[in-house]
Amino acid sequence: MSEERRQAVLRAIVEGYVETHEPVGSKALAETRSLGVSSATIRNDMAVLEEQGLIAQPHTSAGRIPTDKGYRSFVDHIAALAIPDAHKRAIGTFLSDAMDVNDVVERSVRLLSQLTRQVAVVQYPSLRQSAVRRVELVRLGSEHALVVVVSEDARVDQQTLPLGEPTSDEAFERAITEVNAASVGLRGAELERSLAEWAGRPGQVPWAGAVAATVLTSSRGGTVERVVFAGTSNLARAGAGLETDSIGPVLDALEEQVVLLRLLHEMTTSGDDVSVRIGAETHHEALSRTSIVAAAYGRDASSLVGALGPTRMDYPGTMAAVRAVARYLSKVVEH
Amino acid sequence: MSEERRQAVLRAIVEGYVETHEPVGSKALAETRSLGVSSATIRNDMAVLEEQGLIAQPHTSAGRIPTDKGYRSFVDHIAALAIPDAHKRAIGTFLSDAMDVNDVVERSVRLLSQLTRQVAVVQYPSLRQSAVRRVELVRLGSEHALVVVVSEDARVDQQTLPLGEPTSDEAFERAITEVNAASVGLRGAELERSLAEWAGRPGQVPWAGAVAATVLTSSRGGTVERVVFAGTSNLARAGAGLETDSIGPVLDALEEQVVLLRLLHEMTTSGDDVSVRIGAETHHEALSRTSIVAAAYGRDASSLVGALGPTRMDYPGTMAAVRAVARYLSKVVEH
DNA sequence: CCTTGGCACTCGGACAACTCGAGTGCTAAT
DNA sequence: ATTAGCACTCGAGTTGTCCGAGTGCCAAGG
């Protein structure tokens, strides 16, 4: 009754179920997997595993399938992740000739969805703070203006803001000149001080504070958090997908960026290691039949890549691919 | 044997089928729809309609369902489109307080997907040509540069380009000053001449031509064509959706922007009217079970909004909603 | 000539009965 | 602790039957 063998049995059940999508029985296990024991022994182990809540049987006279808890145990006991050479090469060639950040993210998410055959999710990297190169203000009608901030490391942020009250053309032009004088080439605390001084001048336009805030946010590393995904069709793929009626809610959750972002935020990872949420662990009704494998990348491991699929996914393979892409992204983002 | 009545029968079949998703029989038609004739007469008409290829029966002893050709005929005979007041109000309130173009497009696509309960598609508007306000160049590593163009009407375009050969900092800075001098405040032919003169100066940096081209394209109305969509979960909605195995390919087609763009391009519309592609008319395998309803909006009717759903969709309702949103967008885009 | 009521016929879907076999739990032997 | 054997369970698949919606055709009526 070695604890070790029971883990092996669990592993075999998970692997078998992922492969066939059908409950796996003791006999089949004893024959195909090379555990050196008979089906009866396996049955005994199964009884224990079931008592522990790691596996379950859908009907009385059917094989067993892993529970969420079972997958969790399986994942926690994975020793090493190996990524196929083909994948390794694919990552190199696919991502090497990307030009800008957009391009990198776009390619990554597509590649990852192909490698894992799941829905891939990539959060835009939060970039390091960098000096301001140019601030541009453009009138939008009489009540709004657009602020465009171009930073030294080639990020372009834009934001619309209300002017509050009509502003004369001269005041507007002067504001442009002044805010550039106050911010170009600066960053961090220095930039903050300079902008505060500018915005605080007597007789200053009323919206100067808002402009200053925008410039500062932009310099600090980008504004909005964005998430892109690809490979949604994998959800519907026959054989490997979910039940038909589950996929609608999942698509909704994906389109609802907020949900996705919150979920990713919750997945704090230790080191560069891969983090996994299984089924109900996502704390989200629509995703209760799906799992998410995610890994952090970039400076301070502040952004995330991930793959989302049915709980019955190929965890080792997915984890390996996600980790590989995350590592590659880290390299690229840090130039 | 009036031709007119046969159209009425076809209409009744389409409406009935859209409503119930089940083949409709002559008896049911005679009873529920108020055509003033008996089931036998309807059967005769049905025989003719079937001969014309407008309807078909899935099994020998089942009711009839419309063919693509039948839907086409139905759509071509729609007289007037009425939009519910509730929808009208929704459009007003939902879209009125949008701030910039992104926001408008984003809101539109969500709203349309809700109104139609289909997948909504919105192509970014191609804006009118406008004067350049500022050009900024930013180095990316030693081999690339980012060109940012801000135009008078608050559009921001960016594009990465290869430098070709190393450029000194002084040459780079001078290029920035000069290209701004050559383009700020100009547009159209004037801008083109001015940029050509700048790029053609003896001893000019080798990438000046590329920068000039980027600036010009941007001024002429934006660079890339982009399409956004929302409401993909409607594809999976039980009861109103497609068969399970069709939805994967459709999701793929949607993610493949190129496919979508080509399709939209093909849908040249006459006037501000709504254009419909039914089933195989999309000329696209993956979409052979879906229909697209689209309408042009914006200057020169150059951009498109649309809704995509199963061929068995509510055409009049969808067409009305799409047209209403297109009209509203036209108003907004033209300020 | 078109419409209508009537009628024989078809055929898919639903239901019930039945079989088959994979899978289980338990017990006794090694 | 492991294994072989055995009785038992129960879902899936099969067959057969029945029912009714729906059809096509024909003959009668306006």
XYZ file of C-alpha atoms (C1' of nucleotides) in Angstrom:
730
model
C 0.000 0.000 0.000
C 2.802 2.349 -0.804
C 1.821 5.973 -0.990
C 4.151 6.289 -3.940
C 2.331 3.775 -6.050
C -0.941 5.426 -5.357
C 0.401 8.593 -6.831
C 1.489 6.594 -9.839
C -2.004 5.241 -10.203
C -3.452 8.732 -9.974
C -0.988 9.911 -12.588
C -1.961 7.054 -14.847
C -5.634 7.847 -14.431
C -5.117 11.497 -15.269
C -3.012 10.707 -18.299
C -5.400 8.068 -19.494
C -8.400 10.288 -19.088
C -6.780 13.250 -20.794
C -5.896 11.003 -23.684
C -9.171 9.202 -24.234
C -11.702 11.485 -22.591
C -13.336 8.449 -21.177
C -13.435 7.105 -17.639
C -10.576 4.693 -17.175
C -10.978 1.356 -15.461
C -8.645 -0.746 -13.417
C -8.224 -3.424 -16.029
C -7.274 -1.099 -18.862
C -4.795 0.603 -16.570
C -3.114 -2.629 -15.568
C -2.739 -3.647 -19.175
C -1.710 -0.495 -21.001
C 0.248 1.468 -18.408
C 3.234 -0.410 -17.134
C 2.607 -0.339 -13.446
C 3.893 -3.695 -12.360
C 0.766 -4.700 -10.509
C -2.519 -6.411 -11.175
C -5.893 -4.823 -11.701
C -7.074 -5.919 -8.267
C -4.299 -3.995 -6.574
C -5.139 -0.984 -8.636
C -8.730 -1.314 -7.564
C -7.674 -1.177 -3.948
C -5.645 1.933 -4.566
C -8.520 3.440 -6.462
C -10.801 2.896 -3.501
C -8.408 4.873 -1.335
C -7.976 7.627 -3.911
C -11.707 7.922 -4.168
C -12.036 8.183 -0.420
C -9.507 10.999 -0.503
C -11.653 12.756 -3.076
C -9.036 12.646 -5.800
C -11.053 10.608 -8.253
C -14.698 9.862 -8.815
C -16.854 7.615 -10.902
C -19.602 9.118 -13.022
C -21.766 5.994 -12.790
C -21.615 3.027 -10.527
C -20.297 0.696 -13.158
C -17.909 2.963 -14.973
C -14.247 3.743 -14.697
C -12.842 6.642 -12.718
C -12.146 10.218 -13.672
C -10.003 12.675 -11.741
C -11.693 15.343 -9.656
C -10.402 18.921 -9.539
C -8.590 17.910 -6.396
C -7.111 14.979 -8.266
C -5.772 17.211 -11.004
C -4.384 19.502 -8.351
C -2.496 16.664 -6.735
C -1.278 15.499 -10.110
C -0.024 18.950 -11.006
C 1.651 19.448 -7.646
C 3.583 16.239 -8.104
C 4.952 17.014 -11.529
C 8.701 16.822 -11.268
C 10.182 18.348 -14.394
C 8.752 20.046 -17.425
C 10.162 19.115 -20.772
C 9.408 21.052 -23.878
C 9.683 19.370 -27.270
C 12.514 20.588 -29.448
C 10.069 21.429 -32.186
C 8.298 23.835 -29.865
C 11.528 25.361 -28.753
C 12.474 26.055 -32.323
C 9.032 27.378 -33.145
C 9.288 29.911 -30.369
C 12.639 31.101 -31.613
C 11.700 31.506 -35.232
C 8.210 32.797 -34.674
C 9.057 35.524 -32.267
C 12.520 36.559 -33.296
C 11.601 38.938 -36.066
C 8.886 40.827 -34.248
C 9.307 44.561 -34.476
C 7.430 46.387 -31.767
C 5.623 45.505 -28.588
C 2.324 45.055 -30.305
C 3.870 42.690 -32.724
C 5.537 40.646 -30.011
C 2.360 40.265 -28.027
C 0.336 39.446 -31.099
C 2.726 36.774 -32.236
C 3.122 35.309 -28.789
C -0.528 34.825 -28.234
C -1.004 33.140 -31.580
C 1.985 30.931 -31.137
C 1.003 29.891 -27.657
C -2.492 29.003 -28.764
C -1.038 26.787 -31.446
C 1.479 25.097 -29.189
C -1.003 24.337 -26.462
C -4.071 23.941 -28.626
C -5.868 25.987 -26.016
C -6.975 29.571 -25.699
C -3.867 31.640 -25.128
C -3.907 34.831 -23.102
C -1.203 37.461 -22.974
C -1.233 40.516 -20.827
C 0.557 43.523 -22.264
C 3.866 44.028 -20.569
C 4.076 46.845 -18.079
C 7.144 48.621 -19.231
C 9.719 50.344 -17.149
C 9.511 54.007 -16.476
C 11.098 56.111 -19.109
C 11.667 59.745 -19.937
C 9.148 61.808 -21.859
C 10.047 62.717 -25.384
C 7.120 64.784 -26.495
C 3.668 65.773 -25.284
C 1.044 66.799 -27.772
C -2.392 68.234 -27.089
C -5.111 68.219 -29.704
C -8.504 69.860 -29.420
C -11.510 67.619 -29.852
C -14.527 69.804 -30.421
C -14.747 72.595 -27.866
C -15.041 70.526 -24.739
C -12.429 67.836 -24.962
C -8.774 67.468 -25.750
C -6.566 64.541 -26.562
C -3.272 64.135 -24.767
C -0.601 62.175 -26.597
C 2.570 61.230 -24.798
C 5.531 59.785 -26.657
C 8.207 58.378 -24.408
C 11.899 57.735 -25.031
C 11.425 54.024 -25.344
C 8.878 54.395 -28.101
C 5.677 54.020 -26.232
C 2.753 56.091 -27.355
C -0.086 56.685 -24.951
C -3.155 58.726 -25.586
C -6.035 59.814 -23.474
C -9.016 62.031 -23.966
C -9.923 64.519 -21.288
C -12.652 67.063 -20.742
C -11.510 70.666 -20.713
C -14.101 71.754 -18.199
C -14.380 75.244 -19.625
C -13.625 76.922 -22.966
C -9.997 77.726 -23.484
C -8.615 80.293 -25.864
C -6.338 79.214 -28.667
C -3.452 81.178 -27.254
C -3.762 79.592 -23.842
C -3.959 76.201 -25.503
C -0.831 76.714 -27.557
C 1.017 78.109 -24.608
C 0.055 75.068 -22.591
C 1.584 72.815 -25.216
C 4.858 74.688 -25.236
C 5.024 74.842 -21.492
C 4.136 71.276 -20.734
C 6.791 70.108 -23.144
C 9.318 72.382 -21.547
C 8.325 70.988 -18.183
C 8.504 67.337 -19.072
C 10.686 66.470 -22.047
C 13.728 64.481 -21.009
C 12.546 64.021 -17.439
C 11.260 61.049 -15.532
C 10.303 59.844 -12.074
C 10.381 62.234 -9.112
C 12.020 64.950 -11.143
C 9.249 64.807 -13.731
C 6.650 64.847 -11.008
C 8.111 67.946 -9.382
C 8.450 69.758 -12.655
C 4.908 68.986 -13.731
C 3.530 69.985 -10.345
C 5.285 73.313 -10.606
C 3.856 73.866 -14.081
C 0.327 72.905 -13.165
C 0.432 75.023 -10.021
C 1.404 78.293 -11.644
C -1.013 81.111 -10.931
C -3.513 81.678 -13.716
C -2.868 78.215 -15.115
C -5.526 76.599 -17.293
C -7.901 74.516 -15.150
C -7.139 71.228 -16.862
C -3.396 71.398 -16.372
C -3.557 69.029 -13.438
C -5.280 66.381 -15.528
C -2.698 66.708 -18.281
C 0.124 66.423 -15.788
C -1.397 63.295 -14.321
C -1.699 61.718 -17.738
C 1.879 62.471 -18.642
C 3.102 61.102 -15.373
C 1.142 57.871 -15.645
C 2.382 57.347 -19.125
C 5.997 57.867 -18.147
C 5.614 55.455 -15.283
C 4.877 52.602 -17.581
C 1.794 52.712 -19.655
C -1.781 53.340 -18.835
C -4.378 50.698 -19.258
C -3.867 47.076 -18.583
C -4.775 45.127 -21.628
C -5.198 41.491 -22.355
C -5.365 39.812 -25.711
C -6.318 36.273 -26.477
C -6.350 33.920 -29.414
C -7.380 30.424 -30.263
C -10.932 30.568 -29.002
C -11.839 27.988 -31.590
C -9.928 25.460 -29.549
C -12.742 25.655 -27.037
C -15.072 24.262 -29.636
C -12.723 21.689 -31.029
C -14.495 18.387 -31.025
C -12.900 15.780 -28.818
C -10.727 18.101 -26.845
C -13.185 20.819 -26.011
C -15.793 21.419 -23.410
C -19.407 20.452 -23.447
C -21.294 22.593 -25.893
C -23.271 24.530 -23.360
C -20.243 25.532 -21.320
C -18.487 27.381 -24.067
C -20.846 30.333 -24.320
C -20.167 31.558 -20.789
C -16.447 31.062 -21.272
C -16.463 33.234 -24.367
C -18.328 35.869 -22.404
C -15.777 35.765 -19.640
C -12.971 36.175 -22.153
C -14.566 39.178 -23.808
C -15.081 40.705 -20.423
C -11.530 41.900 -19.978
C -12.214 42.862 -16.390
C -12.897 39.294 -15.371
C -9.795 38.046 -17.070
C -7.619 40.717 -15.539
C -8.852 40.058 -12.056
C -8.229 36.392 -12.506
C -4.701 36.941 -13.728
C -4.013 39.305 -10.867
C -5.038 36.643 -8.411
C -2.508 34.266 -9.851
C 0.523 35.486 -8.056
C 3.312 33.207 -8.949
C 6.408 32.324 -7.039
C 9.521 32.996 -9.030
C 9.276 32.317 -12.715
C 7.348 29.197 -12.079
C 4.115 28.211 -13.586
C 0.930 28.664 -11.685
C -2.190 26.629 -12.255
C -5.831 27.204 -11.389
C -8.047 24.210 -11.761
C -11.799 24.287 -12.217
C -13.519 25.866 -9.259
C -10.216 27.358 -8.139
C -10.807 30.071 -10.694
C -13.579 31.312 -8.404
C -15.633 32.047 -11.434
C -18.820 30.302 -12.350
C -18.318 30.432 -16.098
C -14.839 28.999 -15.778
C -15.667 26.241 -13.331
C -15.009 23.610 -15.969
C -11.799 25.147 -17.219
C -8.275 25.465 -15.953
C -5.746 28.207 -16.423
C -2.025 27.780 -16.633
C -0.120 31.010 -16.248
C 3.401 32.272 -15.851
C 4.745 35.718 -15.154
C 7.179 37.481 -17.397
C 8.882 40.794 -17.782
C 10.365 43.158 -15.228
C 9.459 42.139 -11.699
C 7.415 39.352 -13.251
C 4.698 41.938 -13.521
C 2.805 40.637 -16.533
C 1.317 37.291 -17.300
C 0.979 34.814 -20.130
C -1.381 31.928 -19.874
C -3.389 29.231 -21.491
C -6.979 28.408 -20.731
C -8.670 25.126 -21.512
C -10.900 22.416 -20.154
C -9.897 20.945 -16.799
C -9.048 17.788 -18.670
C -6.100 19.354 -20.422
C -2.572 18.156 -20.910
C -1.053 19.907 -17.918
C 2.618 19.022 -18.322
C 2.640 19.986 -21.992
C 0.721 23.184 -21.447
C 2.815 24.188 -18.478
C 6.007 23.605 -20.408
C 4.824 25.679 -23.353
C 3.585 28.513 -21.179
C 6.814 28.622 -19.250
C 8.900 28.577 -22.399
C 6.961 31.440 -23.946
C 7.087 33.407 -20.707
C 10.849 33.046 -20.536
C 11.246 34.090 -24.115
C 9.020 37.093 -23.576
C 11.060 38.095 -20.562
C 14.182 38.120 -22.641
C 12.571 40.167 -25.391
C 10.915 42.709 -23.134
C 14.123 43.421 -21.272
C 15.861 44.107 -24.584
C -51.910 30.187 -58.035
C -50.986 33.767 -57.391
C -47.309 34.492 -57.288
C -48.018 36.870 -54.472
C -49.435 34.249 -52.200
C -46.518 31.998 -52.808
C -44.240 34.726 -51.520
C -46.460 34.981 -48.479
C -46.090 31.262 -47.917
C -42.335 31.510 -48.222
C -42.328 34.386 -45.776
C -44.415 32.371 -43.354
C -42.058 29.417 -43.655
C -39.013 31.557 -42.992
C -40.603 33.265 -40.027
C -41.868 30.023 -38.627
C -38.549 28.291 -39.001
C -36.599 31.166 -37.500
C -38.946 31.136 -34.560
C -39.082 27.433 -33.801
C -35.929 26.075 -35.431
C -37.968 23.173 -36.647
C -39.188 22.291 -40.097
C -42.631 23.772 -40.587
C -45.481 21.799 -42.117
C -48.420 22.857 -44.193
C -50.948 22.214 -41.486
C -49.241 24.234 -38.824
C -48.859 27.077 -41.296
C -52.516 27.094 -42.234
C -53.518 27.178 -38.585
C -51.126 29.610 -36.948
C -50.292 32.096 -39.706
C -53.340 33.855 -41.030
C -53.045 33.113 -44.710
C -56.658 32.657 -45.681
C -56.192 29.322 -47.377
C -56.248 25.657 -46.497
C -53.316 23.383 -45.867
C -53.825 21.637 -49.193
C -53.361 24.867 -51.099
C -50.265 25.586 -49.111
C -48.970 22.170 -49.998
C -49.374 22.951 -53.656
C -47.507 26.206 -53.255
C -44.842 24.412 -51.310
C -44.370 21.976 -54.150
C -43.716 24.870 -56.501
C -41.398 26.614 -54.044
C -39.473 23.410 -53.644
C -39.158 23.043 -57.393
C -37.782 26.564 -57.530
C -35.218 25.574 -54.940
C -36.438 28.004 -52.329
C -37.309 25.425 -49.709
C -36.328 21.862 -48.943
C -37.325 19.062 -46.659
C -34.719 17.386 -44.497
C -36.543 14.050 -44.477
C -39.291 12.734 -46.633
C -41.917 13.035 -43.971
C -40.925 16.276 -42.367
C -41.860 19.907 -42.812
C -39.960 22.327 -45.007
C -37.048 24.594 -44.234
C -35.864 27.500 -46.347
C -32.757 27.066 -48.487
C -30.150 29.804 -48.832
C -31.931 30.809 -51.986
C -35.174 30.940 -50.046
C -33.709 33.271 -47.450
C -32.348 35.379 -50.271
C -35.754 35.731 -51.826
C -37.256 36.485 -48.437
C -34.712 39.181 -47.757
C -35.099 40.729 -51.204
C -38.823 41.047 -50.667
C -38.663 42.801 -47.331
C -40.508 46.057 -47.699
C -39.708 48.233 -44.723
C -37.479 47.895 -41.720
C -38.843 48.960 -38.402
C -36.678 49.321 -35.355
C -38.209 49.022 -31.899
C -38.293 52.238 -29.897
C -36.385 50.574 -27.117
C -33.499 49.900 -29.472
C -33.598 53.413 -30.792
C -33.310 54.779 -27.299
C -30.573 52.320 -26.429
C -28.487 53.509 -29.330
C -28.874 57.115 -28.300
C -27.991 56.638 -24.665
C -25.278 54.051 -25.151
C -23.300 55.872 -27.730
C -23.890 59.498 -26.917
C -21.287 59.892 -24.222
C -18.439 58.187 -26.006
C -15.291 60.243 -26.028
C -12.881 59.212 -28.725
C -12.973 56.996 -31.775
C -11.858 53.924 -29.891
C -14.577 54.407 -27.421
C -17.233 54.853 -30.078
C -16.229 51.722 -31.909
C -15.976 49.728 -28.728
C -19.395 50.758 -27.546
C -20.978 50.267 -30.928
C -19.821 46.738 -31.308
C -21.023 45.766 -27.858
C -24.331 47.446 -28.318
C -24.928 45.897 -31.696
C -24.146 42.443 -30.430
C -26.694 42.930 -27.690
C -29.383 44.314 -29.948
C -29.060 41.592 -32.538
C -28.006 38.783 -30.238
C -25.451 37.931 -32.874
C -21.755 38.499 -33.323
C -21.291 42.165 -34.120
C -18.478 43.437 -36.295
C -17.311 47.005 -36.663
C -14.618 48.206 -38.986
C -12.690 51.224 -37.780
C -13.774 54.326 -39.635
C -11.481 55.633 -42.299
C -11.325 59.248 -41.406
C -11.065 62.204 -43.682
C -7.725 63.609 -44.609
C -6.434 66.104 -42.177
C -3.425 68.274 -41.597
C -0.411 67.017 -39.724
C 0.159 68.442 -36.295
C 3.340 66.787 -35.216
C 5.709 64.061 -36.329
C 7.890 62.288 -33.823
C 10.657 59.783 -34.457
C 11.939 57.491 -31.753
C 14.873 55.136 -32.015
C 14.264 51.489 -31.349
C 17.565 49.809 -30.831
C 20.032 50.686 -33.529
C 18.187 49.302 -36.505
C 14.623 50.485 -36.212
C 12.719 53.645 -35.533
C 9.159 54.383 -34.609
C 7.280 57.059 -36.489
C 4.429 58.711 -34.636
C 2.123 61.042 -36.492
C -0.415 63.176 -34.666
C -2.933 64.832 -36.932
C -5.126 67.895 -36.423
C -8.223 65.859 -35.860
C -6.652 63.929 -33.030
C -5.661 60.757 -34.721
C -2.468 59.097 -33.624
C -0.764 56.665 -35.961
C 2.436 54.837 -35.333
C 4.572 52.595 -37.404
C 7.896 50.912 -36.953
C 10.412 51.047 -39.749
C 13.866 49.678 -40.373
C 16.596 52.286 -40.665
C 18.629 50.329 -43.175
C 21.908 51.667 -41.930
C 23.198 53.265 -38.736
C 22.355 56.925 -38.378
C 24.138 59.432 -36.214
C 22.280 61.162 -33.444
C 22.724 64.541 -35.068
C 21.291 63.350 -38.375
C 18.429 61.787 -36.494
C 17.610 64.943 -34.577
C 17.906 67.043 -37.681
C 15.512 64.716 -39.488
C 12.936 65.257 -36.770
C 13.174 69.018 -36.984
C 13.088 69.017 -40.745
C 10.253 66.587 -41.240
C 8.145 68.621 -38.861
C 9.003 71.795 -40.703
C 8.055 70.085 -43.937
C 4.730 68.717 -42.833
C 3.121 70.474 -39.884
C -0.045 72.264 -40.921
C -0.095 70.786 -44.396
C -2.267 68.204 -46.072
C -3.068 66.621 -49.421
C -1.084 67.559 -52.495
C 0.718 70.334 -50.695
C 1.931 67.949 -48.045
C 2.986 65.457 -50.651
C 5.070 68.030 -52.513
C 6.664 69.333 -49.378
C 7.586 65.856 -48.134
C 8.956 64.845 -51.516
C 11.179 67.893 -51.528
C 12.438 67.068 -48.040
C 13.095 63.404 -48.757
C 14.821 64.244 -52.009
C 17.399 66.658 -50.642
C 20.962 65.682 -51.455
C 22.654 63.850 -48.616
C 19.340 63.007 -47.029
C 19.126 60.042 -44.651
C 18.219 56.891 -46.577
C 15.024 56.231 -44.672
C 13.512 59.635 -45.319
C 11.328 58.257 -48.080
C 9.790 55.692 -45.777
C 9.064 58.308 -43.138
C 7.477 60.572 -45.738
C 5.270 57.754 -46.930
C 4.137 56.987 -43.409
C 3.289 60.597 -42.690
C 1.385 60.882 -45.927
C -0.637 57.733 -45.375
C -1.509 58.825 -41.903
C -2.673 62.229 -43.066
C -4.771 60.661 -45.750
C -6.872 58.845 -43.218
C -5.246 56.283 -41.070
C -3.123 53.301 -41.753
C -4.236 49.837 -41.014
C -7.715 48.622 -41.477
C -8.929 47.116 -38.287
C -11.962 45.170 -37.354
C -13.286 44.471 -33.913
C -16.011 42.095 -32.937
C -18.015 41.189 -29.870
C -20.674 38.774 -28.815
C -19.006 35.580 -29.934
C -20.829 33.767 -27.176
C -24.006 34.255 -29.176
C -22.661 31.674 -31.575
C -22.808 29.104 -28.833
C -26.144 30.175 -27.413
C -28.304 27.112 -27.211
C -31.416 27.286 -29.314
C -30.372 30.142 -31.511
C -26.869 29.069 -32.373
C -25.233 26.856 -34.900
C -24.491 23.204 -34.680
C -21.644 22.581 -32.284
C -19.117 21.529 -34.851
C -19.622 24.586 -37.029
C -18.682 27.115 -34.428
C -14.979 26.323 -34.253
C -14.277 27.291 -37.853
C -16.361 30.429 -37.487
C -14.307 31.541 -34.506
C -11.186 30.932 -36.543
C -12.500 33.027 -39.391
C -13.278 35.850 -37.006
C -9.837 35.835 -35.446
C -8.335 35.848 -38.900
C -8.832 39.541 -39.532
C -7.785 39.166 -43.132
C -10.702 36.928 -43.945
C -13.139 39.236 -42.288
C -11.767 42.289 -44.036
C -11.912 40.712 -47.438
C -15.448 39.658 -46.826
C -16.490 43.112 -45.740
C -14.773 44.638 -48.752
C -16.763 42.411 -51.034
C -19.959 43.693 -49.556
C -20.266 46.857 -51.520
C -23.519 48.409 -50.585
C -25.728 50.677 -52.564
C -26.450 53.884 -50.734
C -26.868 53.569 -47.019
C -28.801 50.416 -47.439
C -28.204 47.164 -45.778
C -26.447 44.392 -47.585
C -26.865 40.728 -46.790
C -24.763 37.691 -47.546
C -26.442 34.375 -46.948
C -24.687 31.080 -46.352
C -22.596 30.089 -49.334
C -22.760 33.637 -50.651
C -20.008 34.445 -48.208
C -17.734 32.390 -50.462
C -16.090 31.036 -47.400
C -16.206 27.459 -46.267
C -16.216 28.174 -42.561
C -19.047 30.649 -42.936
C -21.229 28.546 -45.193
C -23.782 28.131 -42.440
C -23.815 31.740 -41.407
C -25.125 34.977 -42.797
C -23.773 38.472 -42.567
C -25.799 41.642 -42.480
C -23.754 44.754 -43.088
C -24.209 48.450 -43.694
C -21.739 51.137 -44.616
C -21.172 54.230 -42.563
C -18.943 57.238 -42.433
C -17.598 59.487 -45.149
C -18.185 58.004 -48.586
C -19.730 55.034 -46.835
C -16.206 53.744 -46.553
C -16.444 51.647 -43.425
C -18.751 48.866 -42.425
C -20.739 47.645 -39.452
C -22.272 44.238 -39.476
C -23.762 41.336 -37.653
C -22.929 37.709 -38.227
C -25.088 34.799 -37.232
C -26.574 31.510 -38.367
C -28.422 31.586 -41.681
C -31.554 31.025 -39.698
C -31.426 34.471 -38.145
C -34.060 37.130 -37.723
C -33.232 39.089 -40.859
C -35.649 42.008 -40.554
C -34.708 42.667 -36.947
C -31.003 42.327 -37.553
C -31.106 44.485 -40.662
C -32.996 47.205 -38.831
C -30.535 47.226 -35.943
C -27.496 47.246 -38.194
C -28.877 50.084 -40.254
C -29.761 52.109 -37.208
C -26.302 51.722 -35.719
C -24.678 52.526 -39.060
C -26.673 55.729 -39.349
C -25.802 56.756 -35.858
C -22.149 56.053 -36.459
C -22.244 58.142 -39.608
C -23.549 61.071 -37.635
C -20.920 60.700 -34.963
C -17.984 60.199 -37.284
C -18.822 63.272 -39.282
C -18.884 65.332 -36.067
C -58.397 26.847 -63.871
C -57.636 27.220 -59.049
C -58.948 25.561 -54.517
C -60.262 22.182 -51.149
C -61.413 17.979 -48.639
C -60.206 13.289 -48.355
C -57.194 9.452 -48.178
C -53.417 6.245 -48.461
C -48.647 6.207 -47.578
C -44.008 7.267 -45.608
C -40.786 7.685 -42.262
C -38.433 9.692 -38.259
C -38.707 9.972 -33.250
C -40.059 8.163 -28.907
C -40.535 4.312 -25.976
C -39.822 -0.229 -23.983
C -37.537 -4.555 -23.553
C -33.360 -6.834 -23.855
C -28.533 -7.974 -24.199
C -23.771 -7.198 -23.467
C -19.727 -6.190 -21.199
C -16.760 -3.159 -18.704
C -16.055 -2.239 -14.221
C -16.637 -2.775 -9.325
C -16.253 -4.593 -4.386
C -15.439 -8.406 -1.660
C -13.303 -12.585 -0.087
C -10.138 -16.207 0.240
C -5.653 -17.863 -1.022
C -0.693 -16.917 -1.587
C 0.426 -6.714 0.944
C -0.872 -8.641 -3.336
C -3.602 -11.401 -6.388
C -7.112 -14.387 -8.507
C -11.814 -15.349 -8.684
C -16.605 -14.326 -8.578
C -21.071 -12.361 -8.177
C -23.252 -8.137 -9.075
C -24.457 -3.539 -11.136
C -25.698 -0.529 -14.501
C -25.020 2.312 -18.695
C -24.776 1.963 -23.640
C -26.241 -0.005 -27.678
C -29.698 -2.792 -30.274
C -34.005 -4.203 -31.809
C -38.866 -3.855 -32.478
C -43.079 -1.464 -32.209
C -46.077 2.322 -32.355
C -47.634 6.884 -33.365
C -48.476 10.934 -35.769
C -46.988 14.742 -38.485
C -46.477 15.530 -43.001
C -46.780 14.464 -47.822
C -48.633 13.652 -52.680
C -52.346 12.771 -55.366
C -57.054 12.624 -56.820
C -61.622 13.870 -57.431
C -65.155 17.144 -56.432
C -66.666 21.971 -56.160
C -66.552 26.999 -57.137
